[in-house]
């Protein structure tokens, strides 16, 4: 019996090895980790189910490998999984998913191993790391003065959203962390045999209990549950990583340019509890609860650090001096806080640092419980920490606790008492509905922009007043602004990020927010007697047409005298959010990317002309078609001058887990993002004379791609019916992984008519990823590239892919999705549409109508990538990704075939069988874990 899980060769890794690929000796350790974990998974399957079950899993795996490696018909694999009993199907999915978990963790730990290899070689820093970037900038002629001038305005802000496509339970996250700890402990094979056996048992325990734990809660997650999920990454991972990032940056800076202070350039944001767009569960109450929860998390983290510092800072006044200021602070607290003073231990009478730490700890406790002795703000807390740091520095304490205190100071400077800035987001239609109700004007949204602007001006200047209390929509909207006014003084000015207006189309959309905020009393009074709304108002341009019109919209807004007053109070800085998801759903990925590129070019010029600094906020999703992919590569591909020392981007779905689930990988991602911003700002690529021609070609590509994409997705009346038959969208809509509906609602709360337009971008992309087609990333691209190759020749497009970062990133991203797609498996899903008739459309077989054209477009896209890159194999220049995909395919394919079979059975029974639905949900989670880049 071949048992690759038990130490034998794994065919998925050894049959037909990758051509022309050389891996380092370190990569062999990845193979060892995968085999060790795979052996444990096999033993667990046999133990938890039965040896026969394990053999069945092996048989299916071998069939999947045979199908891929020997071009066996996919029907063989499909037939082996037809009619599997439901409880058995769920266990099969769980078995393959457990393997994904093992491979995913092994690969993440291997990234840490590779980083350590680079760090051992001082002469060869890891590409994309801060040492590598600073060395490169020095070679390009960046002076110390030029670099230090940029640092104070450098800002990197990842923003975590509540848009999951793979929500891992917190209990399972902790088990993953245990496995990672064991793998890292033996990362260089330095453990003794006894230690290795102990680690293996710890891993077995974590994997077995994971097997026995449901992957997702049985109830729909609430906003509070989503907060707990994102809070884990903020408080358990990034809180720990943050000071290490600054130490790495400081060391790299000293090595290249000499020692210099590194400012507090990192910040984090969150949409959880503040994203009201289409989510009736979010409003003033969740905003209040979320900020309180974030404060509780960060204050608890500070208190843990203070306890650890108390163990370190045991200095006695008889052995070393401390600053007079520190002694004075202790005396002040003794008088002000007698109850806390009574807790001082007599044996600590000669230990001033421990005494002050006790008072600080008590003040944090009082802060959490809203007591009078609490800190007024985070700056007061930071002042106490700074006193300790300064005293240690001036009294020979740099190596006697200074390092640990400095780490706490870095954390306090970043996380404050708010942990992460809470962004607020609402659809412009909701604002229109609220204004209409307050003004008693049922025709408000239909009025021209000029009419609305004129009336809003009168409201803002106090020359007009609302007609009455409005309705539920207006009152709930006003309550949000009242919550901001109430909570901002308590949590600090950084507690709130921008107020984002979804579906922004005119200057009136931003003025509406100002008017609603003022009506709610959300204003801040300045010393000169004026008052302004204390929020950055960020229009979000989402569709291709809205992106194209963004410059005109902003130009009108900047010309508005009342809005310019608001901008002056905000430091002449305008946040603009760019929507990657809806623009791609609207016009296809290529048209979306080009519209985003063009918009950044136009708005960067507008910023220069108007004297306003535009800060771009990139609303990227997890998948390629929603703007996902490598952050470093995306930043370098942005237009010259558009980065300007600032990067704010959303992190969502499985990306959060993949990028921030392990501390060392989170550190690497922060380094890469910061390094890319440094490069793009200090040494953007030089002006390229060929780019004028390239841009003309890209514009034609976008036009051709969009036309082909829209002809299928938006203009064919039968396509929505095919979409619902050939994807598991009906299962995705019932998944319990998010608190918000899968479809958008209008401003009045009425759900828009069913179809593609009303569906949110995430389930749209998720559905096409599940059926293994990846259609949303490449449909339309094949036709456009084929036409461009015919018109301009291979050499021109190859030159563009080689020398133009925008086009290089585009082609590489399309190639990656093509490599992850499987048209053979997709055909099995498409066959589900055979015999499905669309209402009002005379088509007998939707599969016969749509599948041939989709398959032909896939082949056009693949052939175009081959021609442009001069290869006959996808990912020929990225062997590690190719290996990673190849490792997973034999375990994803059986789950896909199970999903097709279960979908057919579920739909045949009217889509009401709850047991079938539960098994289908398990397949959705399993495929998502296997292919990654889902939504």
Coordinates of N, CA and C in Angstrom, one line a residue, residues 2-5 7-15 35 58 61:
X2 N 0.6 2.1 -1.0 CA 1.4 3.4 -1.0 C 0.9 4.4 -0.1
X3 N 1.6 4.7 0.9 CA 1.2 5.7 1.9 C 2.1 6.9 2.0
X4 N 2.0 7.8 1.0 CA 2.8 9.0 1.0 C 2.7 9.8 2.2
X5 N 1.5 9.8 2.9 CA 1.4 10.5 4.1 C 2.3 10.0 5.2
X7 N 5.5 9.0 5.0 CA 6.9 9.1 4.7 C 7.3 8.6 3.4
X8 N 6.4 8.0 2.6 CA 6.7 7.6 1.2 C 6.8 8.8 0.3
X9 N 7.1 8.6 -1.0 CA 7.1 9.7 -1.9 C 5.7 10.1 -2.3
X10 N 5.6 11.4 -2.4 CA 4.3 12.0 -2.7 C 4.2 12.3 -4.2
X11 N 3.4 11.5 -5.0 CA 3.4 11.7 -6.4 C 3.2 13.1 -6.9
X12 N 2.3 13.8 -6.1 CA 2.1 15.2 -6.5 C 3.3 16.1 -6.5
X13 N 4.3 15.6 -5.8 CA 5.6 16.4 -5.8 C 6.7 15.7 -6.6
X14 N 6.6 14.5 -6.9 CA 7.7 13.8 -7.5 C 7.5 13.4 -9.0
X15 N 6.2 13.1 -9.4 CA 6.0 12.7 -10.7 C 6.1 13.9 -11.7
X35 N 6.0 16.4 3.9 CA 5.9 14.9 4.1 C 5.6 14.5 5.5
X58 N -6.7 8.1 -0.4 CA -5.5 7.9 -1.2 C -5.9 7.5 -2.7
X61 N -7.0 10.6 -4.4 CA -5.8 11.5 -4.7 C -5.0 11.0 -5.9

